[in-house]
Short mmCIF file of C-alpha atoms in Angstrom, two decimals:
data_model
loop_
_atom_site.label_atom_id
_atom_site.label_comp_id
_atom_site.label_asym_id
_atom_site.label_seq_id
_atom_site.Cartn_x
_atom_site.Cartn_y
_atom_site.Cartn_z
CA UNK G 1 -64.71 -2.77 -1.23
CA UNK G 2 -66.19 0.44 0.75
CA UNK G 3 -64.98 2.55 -1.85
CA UNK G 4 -66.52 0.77 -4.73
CA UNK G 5 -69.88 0.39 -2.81
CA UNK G 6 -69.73 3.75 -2.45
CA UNK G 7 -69.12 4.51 -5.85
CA UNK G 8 -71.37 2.29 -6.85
CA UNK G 9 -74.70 4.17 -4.57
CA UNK G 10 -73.18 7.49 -5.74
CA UNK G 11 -74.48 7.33 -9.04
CA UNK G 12 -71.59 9.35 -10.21
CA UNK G 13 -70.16 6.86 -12.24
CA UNK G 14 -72.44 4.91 -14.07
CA UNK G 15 -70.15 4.36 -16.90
CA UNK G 16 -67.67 2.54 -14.79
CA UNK G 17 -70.30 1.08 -12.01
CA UNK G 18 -73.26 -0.45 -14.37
CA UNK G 19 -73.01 -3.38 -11.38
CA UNK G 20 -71.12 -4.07 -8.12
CA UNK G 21 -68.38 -6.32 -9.70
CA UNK G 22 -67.82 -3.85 -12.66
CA UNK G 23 -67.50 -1.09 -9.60
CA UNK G 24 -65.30 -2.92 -8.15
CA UNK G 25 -62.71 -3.81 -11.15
CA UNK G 26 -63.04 0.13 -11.89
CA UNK G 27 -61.76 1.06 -7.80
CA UNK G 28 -59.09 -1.49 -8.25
CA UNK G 29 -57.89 -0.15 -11.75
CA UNK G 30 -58.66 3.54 -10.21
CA UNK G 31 -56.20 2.62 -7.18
CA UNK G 32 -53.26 1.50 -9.55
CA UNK G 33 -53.76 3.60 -12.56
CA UNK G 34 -55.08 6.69 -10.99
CA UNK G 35 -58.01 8.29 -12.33
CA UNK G 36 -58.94 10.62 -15.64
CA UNK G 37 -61.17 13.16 -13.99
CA UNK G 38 -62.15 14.06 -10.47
CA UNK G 39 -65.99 14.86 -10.41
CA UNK G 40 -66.64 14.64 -6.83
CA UNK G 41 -65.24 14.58 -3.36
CA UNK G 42 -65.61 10.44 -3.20
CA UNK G 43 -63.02 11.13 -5.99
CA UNK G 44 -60.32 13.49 -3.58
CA UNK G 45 -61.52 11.30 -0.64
CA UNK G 46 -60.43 8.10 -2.53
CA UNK G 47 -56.78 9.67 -3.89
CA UNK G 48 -56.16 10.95 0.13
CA UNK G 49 -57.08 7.45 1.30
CA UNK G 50 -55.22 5.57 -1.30
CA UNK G 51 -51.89 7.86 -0.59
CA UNK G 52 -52.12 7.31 3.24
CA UNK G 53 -52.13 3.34 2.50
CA UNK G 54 -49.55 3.64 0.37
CA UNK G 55 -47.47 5.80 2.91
CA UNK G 56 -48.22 3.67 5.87
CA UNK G 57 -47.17 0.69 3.78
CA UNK G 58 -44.00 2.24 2.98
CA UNK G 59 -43.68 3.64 6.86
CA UNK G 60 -43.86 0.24 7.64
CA UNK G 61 -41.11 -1.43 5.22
CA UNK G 62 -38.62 1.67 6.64
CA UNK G 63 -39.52 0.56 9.97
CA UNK G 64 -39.44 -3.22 9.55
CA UNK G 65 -35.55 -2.93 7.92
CA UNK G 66 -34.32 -0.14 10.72
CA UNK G 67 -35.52 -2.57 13.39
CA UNK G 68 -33.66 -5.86 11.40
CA UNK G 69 -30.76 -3.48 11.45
CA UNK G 70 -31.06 -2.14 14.86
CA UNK G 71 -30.89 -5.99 16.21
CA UNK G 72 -28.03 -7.13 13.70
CA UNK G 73 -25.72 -3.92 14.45
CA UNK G 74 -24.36 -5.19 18.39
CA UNK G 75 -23.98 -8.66 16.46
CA UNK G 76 -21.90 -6.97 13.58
CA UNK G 77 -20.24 -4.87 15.69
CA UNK G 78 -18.74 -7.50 18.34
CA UNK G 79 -17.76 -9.80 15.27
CA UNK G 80 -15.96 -7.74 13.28
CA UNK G 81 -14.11 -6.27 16.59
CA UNK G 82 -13.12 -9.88 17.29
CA UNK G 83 -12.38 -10.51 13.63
CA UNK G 84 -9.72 -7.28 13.64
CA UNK G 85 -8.64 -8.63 17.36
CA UNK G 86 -7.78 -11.77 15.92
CA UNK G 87 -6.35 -10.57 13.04
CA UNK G 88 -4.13 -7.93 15.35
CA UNK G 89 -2.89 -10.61 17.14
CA UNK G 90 -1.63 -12.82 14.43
CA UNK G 91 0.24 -10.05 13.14
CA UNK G 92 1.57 -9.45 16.71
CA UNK G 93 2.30 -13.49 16.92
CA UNK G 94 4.10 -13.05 13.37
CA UNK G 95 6.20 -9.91 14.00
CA UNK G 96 7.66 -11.79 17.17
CA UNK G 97 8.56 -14.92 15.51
CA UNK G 98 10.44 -12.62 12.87
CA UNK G 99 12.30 -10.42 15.21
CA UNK G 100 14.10 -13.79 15.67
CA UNK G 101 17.14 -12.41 13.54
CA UNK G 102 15.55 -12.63 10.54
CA UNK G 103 13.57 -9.60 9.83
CA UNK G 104 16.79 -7.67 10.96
CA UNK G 105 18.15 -8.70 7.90
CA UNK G 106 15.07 -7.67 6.07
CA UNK G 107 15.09 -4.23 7.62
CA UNK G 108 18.75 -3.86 6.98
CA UNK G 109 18.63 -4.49 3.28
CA UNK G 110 15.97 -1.68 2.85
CA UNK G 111 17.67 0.27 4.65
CA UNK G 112 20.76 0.02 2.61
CA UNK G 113 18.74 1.75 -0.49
CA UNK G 114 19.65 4.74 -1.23
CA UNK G 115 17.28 7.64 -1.89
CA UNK G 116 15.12 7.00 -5.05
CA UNK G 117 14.43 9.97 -6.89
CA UNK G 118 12.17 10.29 -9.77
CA UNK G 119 12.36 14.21 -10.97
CA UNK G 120 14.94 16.93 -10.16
CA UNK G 121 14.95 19.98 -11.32
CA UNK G 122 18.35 20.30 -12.51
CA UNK G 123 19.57 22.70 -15.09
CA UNK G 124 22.41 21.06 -16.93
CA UNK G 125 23.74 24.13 -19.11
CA UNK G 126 24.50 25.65 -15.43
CA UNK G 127 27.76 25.58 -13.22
CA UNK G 128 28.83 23.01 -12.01
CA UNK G 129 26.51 20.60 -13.46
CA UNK G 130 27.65 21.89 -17.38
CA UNK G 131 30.82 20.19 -16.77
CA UNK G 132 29.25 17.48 -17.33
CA UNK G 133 28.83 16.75 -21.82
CA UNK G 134 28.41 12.44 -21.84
CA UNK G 135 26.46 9.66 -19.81
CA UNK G 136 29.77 8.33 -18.85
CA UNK G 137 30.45 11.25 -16.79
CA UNK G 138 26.92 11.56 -15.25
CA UNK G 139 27.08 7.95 -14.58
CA UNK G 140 30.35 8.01 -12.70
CA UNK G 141 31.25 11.49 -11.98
CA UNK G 142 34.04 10.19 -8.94
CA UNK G 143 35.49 9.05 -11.94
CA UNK G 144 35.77 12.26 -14.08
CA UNK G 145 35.62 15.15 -11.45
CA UNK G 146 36.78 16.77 -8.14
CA UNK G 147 34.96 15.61 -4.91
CA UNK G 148 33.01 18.19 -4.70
CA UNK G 149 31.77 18.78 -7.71
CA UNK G 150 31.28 14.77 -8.06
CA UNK G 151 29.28 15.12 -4.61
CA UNK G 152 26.61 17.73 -6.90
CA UNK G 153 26.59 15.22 -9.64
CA UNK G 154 25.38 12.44 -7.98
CA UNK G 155 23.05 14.33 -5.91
CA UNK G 156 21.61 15.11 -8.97
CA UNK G 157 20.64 11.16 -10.25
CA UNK G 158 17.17 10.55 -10.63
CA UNK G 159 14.79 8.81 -13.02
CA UNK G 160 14.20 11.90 -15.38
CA UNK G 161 17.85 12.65 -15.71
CA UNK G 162 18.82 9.24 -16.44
CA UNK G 163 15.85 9.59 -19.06
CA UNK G 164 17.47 12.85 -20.56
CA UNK G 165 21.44 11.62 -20.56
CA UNK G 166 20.37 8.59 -22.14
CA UNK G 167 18.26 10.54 -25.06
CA UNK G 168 21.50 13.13 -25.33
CA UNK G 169 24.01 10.49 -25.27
CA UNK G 170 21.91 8.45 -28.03
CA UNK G 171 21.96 12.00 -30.30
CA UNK G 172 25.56 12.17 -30.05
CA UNK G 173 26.29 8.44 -30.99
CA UNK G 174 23.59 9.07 -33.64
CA UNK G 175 21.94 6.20 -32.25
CA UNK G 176 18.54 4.98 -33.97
CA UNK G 177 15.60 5.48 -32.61
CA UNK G 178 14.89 1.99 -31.31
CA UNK G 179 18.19 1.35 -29.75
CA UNK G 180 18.04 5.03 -27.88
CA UNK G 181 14.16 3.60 -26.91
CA UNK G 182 15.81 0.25 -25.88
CA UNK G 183 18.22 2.30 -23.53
CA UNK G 184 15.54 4.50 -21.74
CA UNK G 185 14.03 0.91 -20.74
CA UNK G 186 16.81 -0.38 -19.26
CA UNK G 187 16.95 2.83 -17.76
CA UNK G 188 13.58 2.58 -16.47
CA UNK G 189 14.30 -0.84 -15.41
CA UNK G 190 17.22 0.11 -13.63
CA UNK G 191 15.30 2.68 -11.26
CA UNK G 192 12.21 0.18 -10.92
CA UNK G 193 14.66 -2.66 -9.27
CA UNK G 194 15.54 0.29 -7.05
CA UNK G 195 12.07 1.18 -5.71
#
């Protein structure tokens, strides 16, 4: 209201201020819109004003939410320290009720997997692993091999070289292409159980 009085006895505007109330809806649309032209310092005055406001308005929001945050985080804190607490000693609660003889068994039976492998970097068309020419004999090399050599062999047995005997092996049968794809699956399948 000061600034449209004073608008209004500045003469500056008489355009916008013919009367108070017109001086008035002009400050108000001056103070959202911003203005066209600044003729005089009433003008710069007004914009400097109008920022501060604006500023301290904004100060205050910032301030307002730190201070609801400031009294909220000892609350948050303690509850989700007695929410993991609680949670920690369920577990705790549950791992003792296990250790009853049953998750021995558990632990055993992973513990009875053998090393899952997914690549190798095995060259085939080198000693001694060039011995080997079908699945059968990658499959079960104990079966087709000296100890030692069978010891390599299996070493060897991952999901990428299953992958590859299964794609030579389906070449040499002259397999079609679905039943060689149906045989990489299983494959697949195979190593998946074993993960």
């Amino acid at each position: 209201l000061a600034f449209a009085y004073g608008f209004y006895m500045s003469g500056g505007h008489e355009d916008q201020c013919q009367s108070m109330w017109t001086c008035c809806k002009w400050t108000l649309q001056i103070f959202f819109n911003g203005s066209d032209e600044t003729s005089d310092v009433l003008d710069i005055v007004f914009g400097v004003v109008a920022i501060i406001i604006l500023l301290n308005v904004l100060i205050a929001i910032v301030g307002e939410a730190w201070d609801t945050a400031a009294n909220q985080a000892g609350q948050l804190f303690w509850q989700f320290r007695l929410r993991f607490l609680s949670e920690a000693r369920f577990v705790s609660d549950l791992h003792k009720i296990l250790l009853k003889g049953r998750l021995k068994t558990i632990e055993n039976y992973f513990d009875s997997f053998s090393d899952v492998k997914f690549v190798d970097k095995t060259h085939w068309t080198k000693e001694p692993y060039c011995q080997v020419k079908r699945k059968k004999q990658y499959d079960n090399p104990y079966d087709y091999f000296h100890q030692e050599v069978a010891e390599k062999i299996q070493k060897t047995h991952c999901l990428q070289a299953d992958l590859f005997w299964v794609a030579t092996d389906g070449r040499r049968k002259k397999l079609d292409r679905f039943e060689t794809n149906l045989r990489a699956f299983i494959a697949l399948m195979k190593w998946i159980a074993h993960c």
